Coordinates of C-alpha atoms in Angstrom, one line a residue:
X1 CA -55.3 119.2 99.2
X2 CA -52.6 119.8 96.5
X3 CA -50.6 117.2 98.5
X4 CA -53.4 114.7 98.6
X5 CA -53.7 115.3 94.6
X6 CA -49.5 114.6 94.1
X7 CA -49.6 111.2 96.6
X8 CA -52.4 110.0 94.2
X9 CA -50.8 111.0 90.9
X10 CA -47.6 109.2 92.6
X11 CA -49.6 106.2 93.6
X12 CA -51.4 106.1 89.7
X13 CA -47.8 105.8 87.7
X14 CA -46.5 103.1 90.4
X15 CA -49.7 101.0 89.4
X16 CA -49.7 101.5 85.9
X17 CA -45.6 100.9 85.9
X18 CA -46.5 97.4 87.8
X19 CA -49.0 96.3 85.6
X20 CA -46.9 96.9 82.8
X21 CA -43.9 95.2 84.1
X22 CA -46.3 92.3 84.9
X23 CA -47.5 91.7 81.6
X24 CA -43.8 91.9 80.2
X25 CA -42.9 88.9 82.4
X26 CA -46.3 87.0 81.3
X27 CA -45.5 87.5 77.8
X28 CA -41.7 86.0 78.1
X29 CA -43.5 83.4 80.1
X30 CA -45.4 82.6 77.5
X31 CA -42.6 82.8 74.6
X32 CA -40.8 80.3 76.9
X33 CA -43.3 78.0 77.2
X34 CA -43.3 77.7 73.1
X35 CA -39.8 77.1 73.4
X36 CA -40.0 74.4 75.7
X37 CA -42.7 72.8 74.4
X38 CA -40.4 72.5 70.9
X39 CA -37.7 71.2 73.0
X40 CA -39.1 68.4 73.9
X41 CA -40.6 67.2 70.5
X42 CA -43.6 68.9 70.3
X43 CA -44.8 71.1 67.9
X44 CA -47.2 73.9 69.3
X45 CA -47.9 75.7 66.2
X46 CA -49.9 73.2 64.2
X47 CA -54.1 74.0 65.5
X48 CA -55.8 72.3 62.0
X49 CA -56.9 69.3 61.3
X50 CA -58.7 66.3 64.0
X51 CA -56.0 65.4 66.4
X52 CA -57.2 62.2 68.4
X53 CA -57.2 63.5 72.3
X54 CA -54.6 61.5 74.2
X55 CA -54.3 60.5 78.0
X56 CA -51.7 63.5 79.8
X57 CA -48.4 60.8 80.4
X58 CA -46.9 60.3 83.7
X59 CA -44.0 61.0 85.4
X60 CA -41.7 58.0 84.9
X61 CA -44.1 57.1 81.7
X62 CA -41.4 55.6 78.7
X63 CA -42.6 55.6 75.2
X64 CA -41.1 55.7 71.5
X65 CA -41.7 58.1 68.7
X66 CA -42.7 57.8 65.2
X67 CA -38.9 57.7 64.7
X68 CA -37.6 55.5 67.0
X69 CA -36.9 57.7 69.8
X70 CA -37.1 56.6 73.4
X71 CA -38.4 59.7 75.5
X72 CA -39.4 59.5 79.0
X73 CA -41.5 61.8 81.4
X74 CA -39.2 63.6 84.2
X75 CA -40.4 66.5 86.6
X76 CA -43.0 67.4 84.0
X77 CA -41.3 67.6 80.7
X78 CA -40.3 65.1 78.4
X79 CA -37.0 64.0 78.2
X80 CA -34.6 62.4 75.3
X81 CA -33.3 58.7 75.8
X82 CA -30.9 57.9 73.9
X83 CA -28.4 60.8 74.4
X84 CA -25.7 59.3 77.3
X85 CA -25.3 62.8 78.7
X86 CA -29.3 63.4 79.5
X87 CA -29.1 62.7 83.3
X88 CA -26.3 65.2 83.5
X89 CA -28.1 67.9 81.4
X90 CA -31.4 67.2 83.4
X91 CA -29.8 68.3 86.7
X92 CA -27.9 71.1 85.3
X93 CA -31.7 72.4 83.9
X94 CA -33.5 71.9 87.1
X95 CA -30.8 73.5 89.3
X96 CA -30.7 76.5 86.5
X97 CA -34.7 77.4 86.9
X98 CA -35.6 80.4 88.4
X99 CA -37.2 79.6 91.4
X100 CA -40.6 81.8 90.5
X101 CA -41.2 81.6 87.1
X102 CA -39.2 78.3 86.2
X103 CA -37.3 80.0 83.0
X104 CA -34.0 77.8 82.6
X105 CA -31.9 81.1 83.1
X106 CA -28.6 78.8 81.7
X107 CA -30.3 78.2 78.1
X108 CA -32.6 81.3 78.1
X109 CA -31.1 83.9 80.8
X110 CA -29.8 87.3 79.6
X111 CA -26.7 89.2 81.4
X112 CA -28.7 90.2 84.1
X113 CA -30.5 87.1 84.9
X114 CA -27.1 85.3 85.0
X115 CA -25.5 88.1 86.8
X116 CA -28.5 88.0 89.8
X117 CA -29.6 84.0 89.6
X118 CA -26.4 82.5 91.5
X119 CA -27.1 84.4 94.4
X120 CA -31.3 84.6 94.4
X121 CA -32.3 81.9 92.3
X122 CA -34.3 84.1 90.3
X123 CA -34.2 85.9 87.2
X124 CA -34.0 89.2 87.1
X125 CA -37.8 90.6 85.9
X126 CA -38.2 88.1 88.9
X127 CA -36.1 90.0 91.1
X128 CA -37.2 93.2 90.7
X129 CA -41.0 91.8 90.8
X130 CA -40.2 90.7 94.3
X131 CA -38.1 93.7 95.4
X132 CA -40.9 95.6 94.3
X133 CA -43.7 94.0 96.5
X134 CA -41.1 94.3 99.5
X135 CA -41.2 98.2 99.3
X136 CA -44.7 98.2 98.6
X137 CA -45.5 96.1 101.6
X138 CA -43.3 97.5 104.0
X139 CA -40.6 94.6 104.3
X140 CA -37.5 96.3 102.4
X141 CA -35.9 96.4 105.6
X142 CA -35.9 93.2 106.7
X143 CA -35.2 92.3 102.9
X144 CA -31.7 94.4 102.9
X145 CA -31.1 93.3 106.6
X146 CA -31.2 89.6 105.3
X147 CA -29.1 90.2 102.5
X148 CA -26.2 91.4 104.9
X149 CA -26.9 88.7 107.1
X150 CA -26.2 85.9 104.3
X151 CA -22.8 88.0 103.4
X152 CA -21.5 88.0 106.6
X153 CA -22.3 84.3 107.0
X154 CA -20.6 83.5 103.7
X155 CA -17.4 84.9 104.8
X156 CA -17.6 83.1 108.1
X157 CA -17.8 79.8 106.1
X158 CA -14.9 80.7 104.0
X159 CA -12.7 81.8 106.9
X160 CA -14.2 78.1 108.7
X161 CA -12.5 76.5 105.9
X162 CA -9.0 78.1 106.5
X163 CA -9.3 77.5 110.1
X164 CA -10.0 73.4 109.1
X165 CA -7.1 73.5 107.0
X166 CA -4.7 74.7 109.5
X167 CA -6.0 72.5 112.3
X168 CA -5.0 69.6 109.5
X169 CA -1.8 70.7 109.2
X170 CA -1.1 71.8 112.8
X171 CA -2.3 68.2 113.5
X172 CA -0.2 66.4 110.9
X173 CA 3.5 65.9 111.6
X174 CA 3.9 65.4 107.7
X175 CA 2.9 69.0 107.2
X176 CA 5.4 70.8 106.3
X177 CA 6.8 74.9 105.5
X178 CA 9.7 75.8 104.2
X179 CA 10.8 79.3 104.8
X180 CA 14.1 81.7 104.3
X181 CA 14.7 83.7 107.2
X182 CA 17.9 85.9 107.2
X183 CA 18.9 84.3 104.2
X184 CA 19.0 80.4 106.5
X185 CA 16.0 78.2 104.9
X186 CA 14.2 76.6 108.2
X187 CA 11.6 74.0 107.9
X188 CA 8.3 74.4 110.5
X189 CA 6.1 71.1 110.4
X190 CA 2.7 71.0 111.9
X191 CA 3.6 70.3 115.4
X192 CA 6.7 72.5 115.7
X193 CA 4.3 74.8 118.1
X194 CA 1.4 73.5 119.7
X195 CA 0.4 76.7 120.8
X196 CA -0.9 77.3 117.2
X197 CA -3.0 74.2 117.5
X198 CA -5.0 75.5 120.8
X199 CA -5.7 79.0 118.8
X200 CA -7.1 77.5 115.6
X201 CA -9.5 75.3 117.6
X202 CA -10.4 78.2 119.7
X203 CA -11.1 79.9 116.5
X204 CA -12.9 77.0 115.2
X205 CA -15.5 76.8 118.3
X206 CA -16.0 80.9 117.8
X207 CA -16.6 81.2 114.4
X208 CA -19.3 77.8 114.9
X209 CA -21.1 79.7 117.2
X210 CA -20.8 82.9 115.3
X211 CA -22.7 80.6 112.3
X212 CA -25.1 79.4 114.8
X213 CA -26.1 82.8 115.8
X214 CA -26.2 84.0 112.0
X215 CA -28.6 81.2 111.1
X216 CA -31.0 82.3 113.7
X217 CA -31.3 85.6 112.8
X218 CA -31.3 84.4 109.2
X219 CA -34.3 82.0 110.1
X220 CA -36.4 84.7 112.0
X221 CA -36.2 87.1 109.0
X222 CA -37.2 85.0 106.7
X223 CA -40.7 83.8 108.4
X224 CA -41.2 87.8 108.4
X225 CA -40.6 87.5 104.5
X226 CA -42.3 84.5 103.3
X227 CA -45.8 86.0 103.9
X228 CA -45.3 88.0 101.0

């Protein structure tokens, strides 16, 4: 019994900690949204006075302000014309969102967030949300399996690219390495031993289907983790 009463007491705090933590992020949400909104021109604070109603614009939509300024409609928001570098700054937004909440983490993002997005793409109140519903549902492992599993293929892509390199240069008679032996300089170009050739291909075929292999196991993880 006095087990049964500490499991619930346990179970109580981990609910009220989650519903707290959920309100946090709704309220930044919401902060952000006011931010946004005054980004793009529009001012959410004024409420008095009749303000005719006007039809929601379109994506692609172009129209002018008051002032002269051309804005147009892009992937919801409304964007500034007449600056050269807006197409630019537009991508660099949209690839900066976090991919739950849509905060711009490069204009708005603490430490943390910019510490945690490049390798999630999420913020990190995000983050912790979602590593949060893993334990609670039972898919932590598979979460921290996942995460080793992307590692481990990151490192086989970087060493892929060394082994491209040196098939270049084995390949290439205008490749060229100068080195001092015994105090005697001697040149090797690329095709000064073929033999080196035949290992970096071999290396090349294993480490492809080393990838291939990853990717599966990558896949079949993540169908286990996108039902939560």
């Amino acid at each position: 019994m006095g087990k049964c009463i500490f499991i619930l007491k346990i179970l109580q705090q981990f609910s009220v900690n989650y519903i707290i933590q959920r309100n946090n992020m709704a309220r930044r949400k919401w902060n952000l949204d006011i931010i946004e909104q005054i980004l793009d021109g529009d001012n959410p604070f004024i409420q008095s006075g009749y303000t005719p109603e006007s039809a929601p614009r379109k994506d692609g939509e172009t129209w002018e302000d008051s002032k002269g300024n051309k804005w147009q409609r892009k992937s919801g928001r409304n964007v500034k014309l007449s600056s050269k570098d807006t197409p630019i700054i537009d991508a660099i937004n949209t690839a900066s969102k976090c991919s739950r909440c849509g905060m711009n983490v490069r204009v708005y993002g603490t430490k943390l967030d910019k510490k945690v997005f490049p390798k999630t793409q999420l913020c990190y109140d995000c983050l912790e949300s979602k590593e949060m519903e893993y334990r609670t549902l039972g898919k932590w492992g598979d979460y921290e399996k996942i995460k080793v599993l992307k590692n481990h293929r990151g490192a086989l892509k970087d060493f892929k690219e060394k082994v491209l390199e040196s098939i270049d240069f084995l390949s290439n008679e205008t490749g060229k390495i100068v080195e001092t032996v015994e105090g005697k300089e001697i040149t090797f170009s690329g095709k000064s031993n073929p033999q080196w050739l035949i290992d970096a291909n071999e290396d090349l075929i294993k480490v492809n289907l080393e990838l291939e292999k990853i990717d599966k196991e990558i896949d079949s993880v993540e169908l286990t983790l996108k039902s939560v």
